[in-house]
Every structure is written in structure tokens, then in C-alpha cells.
Amino acid sequence: MKLQEHLCSFFCAMLFATYNFRAMHDLASLVGFLSRFATPSRVQQFNNVLAYRTRYITIVLEDIYQSQNASAVLRTCECYGIQDIHVLQKSNTYTLNPDVTKGSDKWLNISKYRVSDKTLSNCMLELKKSGYRLVATSPSEDATDINNFDIEQQKTAFMFGNEHRGLSNELLQLADVKVKIPIYGFTESYNISVSVAIILNHCVNILHRSNVSWKITQEEQLKLMLDWLKKSVKRPELLINRFYTEVSNKTP
């Protein structure tokens, strides 16, 4: 990339970071501008997907060991319309397998935290402050069958643990509720990506039939649309810079 393009990219990023959208109209205008440089079918696909995006449910992954498992979880979450994933890294570093994710991670908001036993609770308390109920997935006897779990009661963060050890004692103690998936065979537990799929299939289907406000807001849709367009059009920084220039020239 030429120096001029580097500078343009840098200053465009600075403008975008500091730009104060006076109203949703400004954000919608930028989205509309960038949409002109994407195919109509792509824009329509974004709109179709956004109609089912949700932050009512979020997924927390603790210290996942195998990259293919973490990758399969992301792919499953994206398919079910879950937008936000929280990854807690303790002993294991979070990595992805692109052959498994199939690009699903680029459409998600993935928050990664390097945590210790002492700082783990801080991350979870932030979710609680945001209105989430912390739900631990556990095969323990005192856990509620997922079929009896009331997903309509409150926004929910489902927590899934390490493939070998399960959730840490710290997360189990922080949980508001524990849920389990029925097992009718000899095996103690499902693979983590299968567990996520079973729980999401159950809960998402209930939400779609409910009166709960599970969809993201119009403003959130616009912000995601903007992010996705930036990942889909050529030279988005140059286009955004052009948009700001045109807006500045029109401002009295």
C-alpha cells in the first residue's frame, strides 16, 4: 500500500473514531453511502440477517483448549443470530481454525479477556451490570433441565467451560442458575459445540415465538451494517473519507 493510502487510512480511522453522529440519520447516511459500493444482493442479505440478530443471549467460553471446538462454537452462534461472544483465557490461548469457522467470526463481536482467578469475577460482574443473568452449563444433579429453563425471564449469558474440566469453581459460584442438557446414554457430557447448539436451538426458537424484545435495536442494526459493509467493500477507508469530505462540503 502506498504512503498516501496509509495516511488516508489512518486519518479516516481517526475521523470515524471521533465522529459524533448527531442523529441516527447521520449513521444511516453513511450506511446508505457505503451500500452503493456493495452488490444489492449482499445488502439484502445483511438486512435479512440483521432482522434476526440478538444480544438477548450471549455466550461465555472459559479457557477452551482445542481451536476446532472454539471455532465450531462461533459458527454455531453466528448461525443462530447470537452477536456477542466472550472468551476468557486463563491457561489456554484462544485460537481459531478457519477451516471450521468458515468466516463466521468476521460477523461477530468477540471480546477476549486474559484473566486470573482474581480478575475472573470482574468480567462476569460487567455482564451482570449489563442486565445479564449468568447461567452455568453443568451436568450436576442440582442443575435445571434446559427444557424447564425460562429464557423469557431475563437476558442470559450462557457459560461453557473447558473441554476437560468444565467450568471453574469461580464461575460456578458466580452463576445465578445452573442448567443441564438431558443425556440418555452412558456418556457424561456432549461436545461443547453440540451443547451450545442444543441450548441455542431450544432458547432461540422460544424467543422467536415470544413477545420478548430480543432483537437488536435499529441503531445497533445500523452500526453492525456499517461494520459489515466495511468488511465487504473495497478500500472502505477511502470511501468513508470521501463521505466525510462530501458531508463537510455540504455543511453551511
Tab-separated table of C-alpha atoms in Angstrom:
chain	number	residue	atom	x	y	z
A	1	MET	CA	0.000	0.000	0.000
A	2	LYS	CA	1.284	3.464	-0.906
A	3	LEU	CA	2.147	6.039	1.765
A	4	GLN	CA	-0.798	8.198	0.673
A	5	GLU	CA	-3.193	5.300	1.250
A	6	HIS	CA	-1.613	4.588	4.641
A	7	LEU	CA	-2.152	8.208	5.677
A	8	CYS	CA	-5.691	8.210	4.333
A	9	SER	CA	-6.480	5.029	6.246
A	10	PHE	CA	-5.015	6.483	9.450
A	11	PHE	CA	-6.842	9.806	9.285
A	12	CYS	CA	-10.077	8.127	8.226
A	13	ALA	CA	-9.894	5.844	11.261
A	14	MET	CA	-9.305	8.879	13.478
A	15	LEU	CA	-12.279	10.675	11.954
A	16	PHE	CA	-14.501	7.639	12.340
A	17	ALA	CA	-13.475	7.144	15.971
A	18	THR	CA	-14.185	10.771	16.913
A	19	TYR	CA	-17.141	11.485	14.638
A	20	ASN	CA	-20.191	12.410	16.707
A	21	PHE	CA	-23.302	11.157	14.937
A	22	ARG	CA	-25.764	13.989	15.614
A	23	ALA	CA	-28.649	11.650	14.951
A	24	MET	CA	-29.305	8.196	13.595
A	25	HIS	CA	-29.842	9.942	10.266
A	26	ASP	CA	-26.087	10.613	10.050
A	27	LEU	CA	-25.275	6.967	10.686
A	28	ALA	CA	-27.936	5.863	8.215
A	29	SER	CA	-26.483	8.247	5.622
A	30	LEU	CA	-23.033	6.679	5.916
A	31	VAL	CA	-24.521	3.191	5.693
A	32	GLY	CA	-26.504	4.233	2.633
A	33	PHE	CA	-23.385	5.697	1.041
A	34	LEU	CA	-21.307	2.534	1.533
A	35	SER	CA	-24.202	0.351	0.390
A	36	ARG	CA	-23.811	1.860	-3.073
A	37	PHE	CA	-20.476	0.056	-3.372
A	38	ALA	CA	-21.809	-3.382	-2.403
A	39	THR	CA	-23.995	-5.592	-4.559
A	40	PRO	CA	-27.764	-5.290	-3.972
A	41	SER	CA	-27.927	-8.989	-3.099
A	42	ARG	CA	-25.231	-8.514	-0.451
A	43	VAL	CA	-27.044	-5.556	1.110
A	44	GLN	CA	-30.302	-7.516	1.110
A	45	GLN	CA	-28.559	-10.449	2.775
A	46	PHE	CA	-27.228	-8.143	5.505
A	47	ASN	CA	-30.730	-6.794	6.129
A	48	ASN	CA	-32.190	-10.301	6.298
A	49	VAL	CA	-29.569	-11.410	8.823
A	50	LEU	CA	-29.869	-8.252	10.933
A	51	ALA	CA	-33.591	-8.895	11.361
A	52	TYR	CA	-32.703	-11.962	13.447
A	53	ARG	CA	-29.619	-10.691	15.269
A	54	THR	CA	-29.830	-10.687	19.065
A	55	ARG	CA	-27.945	-9.624	22.158
A	56	TYR	CA	-30.607	-11.046	24.441
A	57	ILE	CA	-28.417	-14.165	24.648
A	58	THR	CA	-24.643	-14.085	24.834
A	59	ILE	CA	-22.119	-16.901	25.140
A	60	VAL	CA	-19.159	-17.068	27.536
A	61	LEU	CA	-16.348	-19.538	26.808
A	62	GLU	CA	-13.880	-20.277	29.596
A	63	ASP	CA	-10.375	-21.480	28.757
A	64	ILE	CA	-11.300	-23.589	25.730
A	65	TYR	CA	-8.467	-25.960	24.886
A	66	GLN	CA	-8.995	-27.016	21.267
A	67	SER	CA	-9.234	-24.450	18.485
A	68	GLN	CA	-11.689	-26.546	16.498
A	69	ASN	CA	-14.101	-26.511	19.431
A	70	ALA	CA	-13.938	-22.732	19.859
A	71	SER	CA	-14.316	-22.346	16.106
A	72	ALA	CA	-17.324	-24.658	15.934
A	73	VAL	CA	-18.996	-22.711	18.754
A	74	LEU	CA	-18.564	-19.423	16.870
A	75	ARG	CA	-20.007	-20.922	13.708
A	76	THR	CA	-22.997	-22.243	15.659
A	77	CYS	CA	-23.565	-18.889	17.394
A	78	GLU	CA	-23.473	-16.993	14.110
A	79	CYS	CA	-25.985	-19.391	12.563
A	80	TYR	CA	-28.400	-18.785	15.453
A	81	GLY	CA	-28.033	-14.997	15.302
A	82	ILE	CA	-26.012	-14.553	18.505
A	83	GLN	CA	-23.886	-11.425	18.081
A	84	ASP	CA	-21.649	-11.247	21.173
A	85	ILE	CA	-19.177	-13.868	22.373
A	86	HIS	CA	-16.977	-13.504	25.464
A	87	VAL	CA	-13.788	-15.560	25.639
A	88	LEU	CA	-11.984	-15.988	28.965
A	89	GLN	CA	-8.345	-17.022	28.558
A	90	LYS	CA	-6.554	-18.496	31.570
A	91	SER	CA	-4.237	-21.428	30.843
A	92	ASN	CA	-5.111	-21.649	27.160
A	93	THR	CA	-4.829	-19.023	24.435
A	94	TYR	CA	-7.872	-18.549	22.254
A	95	THR	CA	-7.219	-19.566	18.649
A	96	LEU	CA	-9.447	-20.247	15.663
A	97	ASN	CA	-9.440	-22.845	12.917
A	98	PRO	CA	-10.501	-21.091	9.692
A	99	ASP	CA	-11.477	-24.429	8.125
A	100	VAL	CA	-14.099	-24.760	10.866
A	101	THR	CA	-15.274	-21.161	11.302
A	102	LYS	CA	-15.833	-20.730	7.534
A	103	GLY	CA	-15.544	-16.962	8.051
A	104	SER	CA	-18.308	-16.813	10.662
A	105	ASP	CA	-16.081	-14.958	13.141
A	106	LYS	CA	-15.924	-11.819	10.938
A	107	TRP	CA	-19.635	-11.183	11.538
A	108	LEU	CA	-19.450	-11.470	15.336
A	109	ASN	CA	-18.316	-9.252	18.201
A	110	ILE	CA	-15.752	-11.339	20.077
A	111	SER	CA	-14.448	-9.943	23.374
A	112	LYS	CA	-11.300	-11.653	24.668
A	113	TYR	CA	-10.060	-11.382	28.240
A	114	ARG	CA	-6.802	-12.609	29.741
A	115	VAL	CA	-7.972	-13.454	33.244
A	116	SER	CA	-6.794	-14.980	36.507
A	117	ASP	CA	-8.856	-16.418	39.327
A	118	LYS	CA	-8.764	-12.953	40.920
A	119	THR	CA	-9.955	-10.987	37.881
A	120	LEU	CA	-12.458	-13.518	36.567
A	121	SER	CA	-15.281	-12.155	38.693
A	122	ASN	CA	-14.762	-8.613	37.350
A	123	CYS	CA	-15.557	-9.742	33.803
A	124	MET	CA	-18.703	-11.535	34.905
A	125	LEU	CA	-19.882	-8.648	37.063
A	126	GLU	CA	-19.752	-6.397	33.999
A	127	LEU	CA	-22.184	-8.732	32.275
A	128	LYS	CA	-24.439	-8.635	35.314
A	129	LYS	CA	-24.345	-4.839	35.284
A	130	SER	CA	-25.494	-5.013	31.666
A	131	GLY	CA	-28.572	-6.918	32.780
A	132	TYR	CA	-27.476	-10.464	32.070
A	133	ARG	CA	-28.330	-13.459	34.196
A	134	LEU	CA	-25.277	-15.742	34.471
A	135	VAL	CA	-26.194	-19.314	33.624
A	136	ALA	CA	-23.647	-22.094	34.100
A	137	THR	CA	-23.892	-25.207	31.973
A	138	SER	CA	-23.178	-28.185	34.200
A	139	PRO	CA	-24.109	-31.886	34.367
A	140	SER	CA	-24.542	-31.654	38.148
A	141	GLU	CA	-27.632	-33.077	39.838
A	142	ASP	CA	-28.807	-29.681	41.104
A	143	ALA	CA	-28.826	-28.127	37.617
A	144	THR	CA	-32.150	-27.286	35.939
A	145	ASP	CA	-33.087	-29.231	32.826
A	146	ILE	CA	-32.729	-26.830	29.875
A	147	ASN	CA	-36.266	-27.785	28.824
A	148	ASN	CA	-37.538	-26.281	32.091
A	149	PHE	CA	-35.409	-23.128	31.894
A	150	ASP	CA	-37.307	-19.852	31.417
A	151	ILE	CA	-35.379	-17.936	28.757
A	152	GLU	CA	-38.111	-15.278	28.597
A	153	GLN	CA	-37.412	-14.124	32.152
A	154	GLN	CA	-34.216	-12.137	31.527
A	155	LYS	CA	-31.274	-11.563	29.195
A	156	THR	CA	-28.965	-14.537	29.588
A	157	ALA	CA	-25.246	-15.256	29.396
A	158	PHE	CA	-24.689	-18.992	28.992
A	159	MET	CA	-21.268	-20.023	30.328
A	160	PHE	CA	-19.406	-23.027	28.909
A	161	GLY	CA	-16.214	-24.431	30.381
A	162	ASN	CA	-13.041	-26.209	29.394
A	163	GLU	CA	-13.441	-29.490	27.491
A	164	HIS	CA	-11.670	-31.474	30.213
A	165	ARG	CA	-12.538	-29.728	33.482
A	166	GLY	CA	-15.781	-27.950	32.683
A	167	LEU	CA	-16.473	-24.581	34.289
A	168	SER	CA	-14.178	-23.414	37.071
A	169	ASN	CA	-15.437	-23.267	40.644
A	170	GLU	CA	-15.203	-19.473	40.418
A	171	LEU	CA	-17.703	-19.288	37.560
A	172	LEU	CA	-19.972	-21.893	39.111
A	173	GLN	CA	-20.131	-19.789	42.276
A	174	LEU	CA	-20.892	-16.632	40.281
A	175	ALA	CA	-23.720	-18.294	38.364
A	176	ASP	CA	-27.295	-17.276	39.099
A	177	VAL	CA	-28.591	-20.560	37.696
A	178	LYS	CA	-27.171	-23.883	36.520
A	179	VAL	CA	-28.657	-25.757	33.573
A	180	LYS	CA	-28.012	-29.166	32.067
A	181	ILE	CA	-28.900	-30.992	28.880
A	182	PRO	CA	-30.621	-34.361	29.312
A	183	ILE	CA	-28.431	-37.355	28.500
A	184	TYR	CA	-29.947	-40.798	27.992
A	185	GLY	CA	-26.778	-42.736	27.253
A	186	PHE	CA	-23.647	-43.739	29.173
A	187	THR	CA	-21.543	-40.716	28.191
A	188	GLU	CA	-21.269	-37.967	30.801
A	189	SER	CA	-21.427	-34.939	28.529
A	190	TYR	CA	-21.806	-33.625	24.989
A	191	ASN	CA	-19.076	-31.961	22.962
A	192	ILE	CA	-19.087	-28.224	23.753
A	193	SER	CA	-20.196	-27.147	20.272
A	194	VAL	CA	-23.044	-29.668	20.394
A	195	SER	CA	-24.054	-28.368	23.835
A	196	VAL	CA	-24.126	-24.802	22.533
A	197	ALA	CA	-26.207	-25.873	19.533
A	198	ILE	CA	-28.759	-27.754	21.649
A	199	ILE	CA	-29.193	-24.885	24.105
A	200	LEU	CA	-29.391	-22.210	21.416
A	201	ASN	CA	-31.824	-24.204	19.306
A	202	HIS	CA	-34.121	-24.559	22.307
A	203	CYS	CA	-33.878	-20.959	23.534
A	204	VAL	CA	-33.817	-19.139	20.198
A	205	ASN	CA	-36.915	-20.971	18.966
A	206	ILE	CA	-38.757	-19.957	22.145
A	207	LEU	CA	-37.669	-16.321	21.786
A	208	HIS	CA	-38.776	-16.159	18.152
A	209	ARG	CA	-42.273	-17.215	19.185
A	210	SER	CA	-42.411	-14.966	22.258
A	211	ASN	CA	-43.304	-11.334	22.931
A	212	VAL	CA	-39.853	-10.678	24.404
A	213	SER	CA	-37.882	-7.791	22.852
A	214	TRP	CA	-34.984	-9.994	21.810
A	215	LYS	CA	-33.973	-8.197	18.604
A	216	ILE	CA	-31.183	-5.635	18.491
A	217	THR	CA	-32.239	-2.003	18.213
A	218	GLN	CA	-32.385	-0.052	14.962
A	219	GLU	CA	-29.245	1.843	15.955
A	220	GLU	CA	-27.423	-1.416	16.688
A	221	GLN	CA	-28.518	-2.731	13.309
A	222	LEU	CA	-27.073	0.323	11.578
A	223	LYS	CA	-23.775	0.025	13.448
A	224	LEU	CA	-23.466	-3.647	12.547
A	225	MET	CA	-24.418	-2.929	8.952
A	226	LEU	CA	-21.671	-0.320	8.829
A	227	ASP	CA	-19.134	-2.767	10.251
A	228	TRP	CA	-20.134	-5.490	7.814
A	229	LEU	CA	-20.060	-3.141	4.836
A	230	LYS	CA	-16.555	-2.018	5.784
A	231	LYS	CA	-15.531	-5.678	5.641
A	232	SER	CA	-17.227	-6.226	2.300
A	233	VAL	CA	-16.373	-3.268	0.061
A	234	LYS	CA	-13.009	-2.435	-1.468
A	235	ARG	CA	-10.938	0.274	0.232
A	236	PRO	CA	-13.569	1.213	2.829
A	237	GLU	CA	-11.279	3.800	4.463
A	238	LEU	CA	-11.039	5.777	1.227
A	239	LEU	CA	-14.802	5.618	0.748
A	240	ILE	CA	-15.517	6.768	4.296
A	241	ASN	CA	-13.055	9.615	3.901
A	242	ARG	CA	-14.866	10.602	0.701
A	243	PHE	CA	-18.189	10.551	2.590
A	244	TYR	CA	-16.862	12.843	5.317
A	245	THR	CA	-15.457	15.193	2.699
A	246	GLU	CA	-18.808	15.416	0.935
A	247	VAL	CA	-20.616	15.985	4.247
A	248	SER	CA	-18.163	18.743	5.204
A	249	ASN	CA	-18.641	20.474	1.864
A	250	LYS	CA	-22.425	20.401	2.302
A	251	THR	CA	-22.299	21.780	5.860
A	252	PRO	CA	-23.156	25.538	5.855
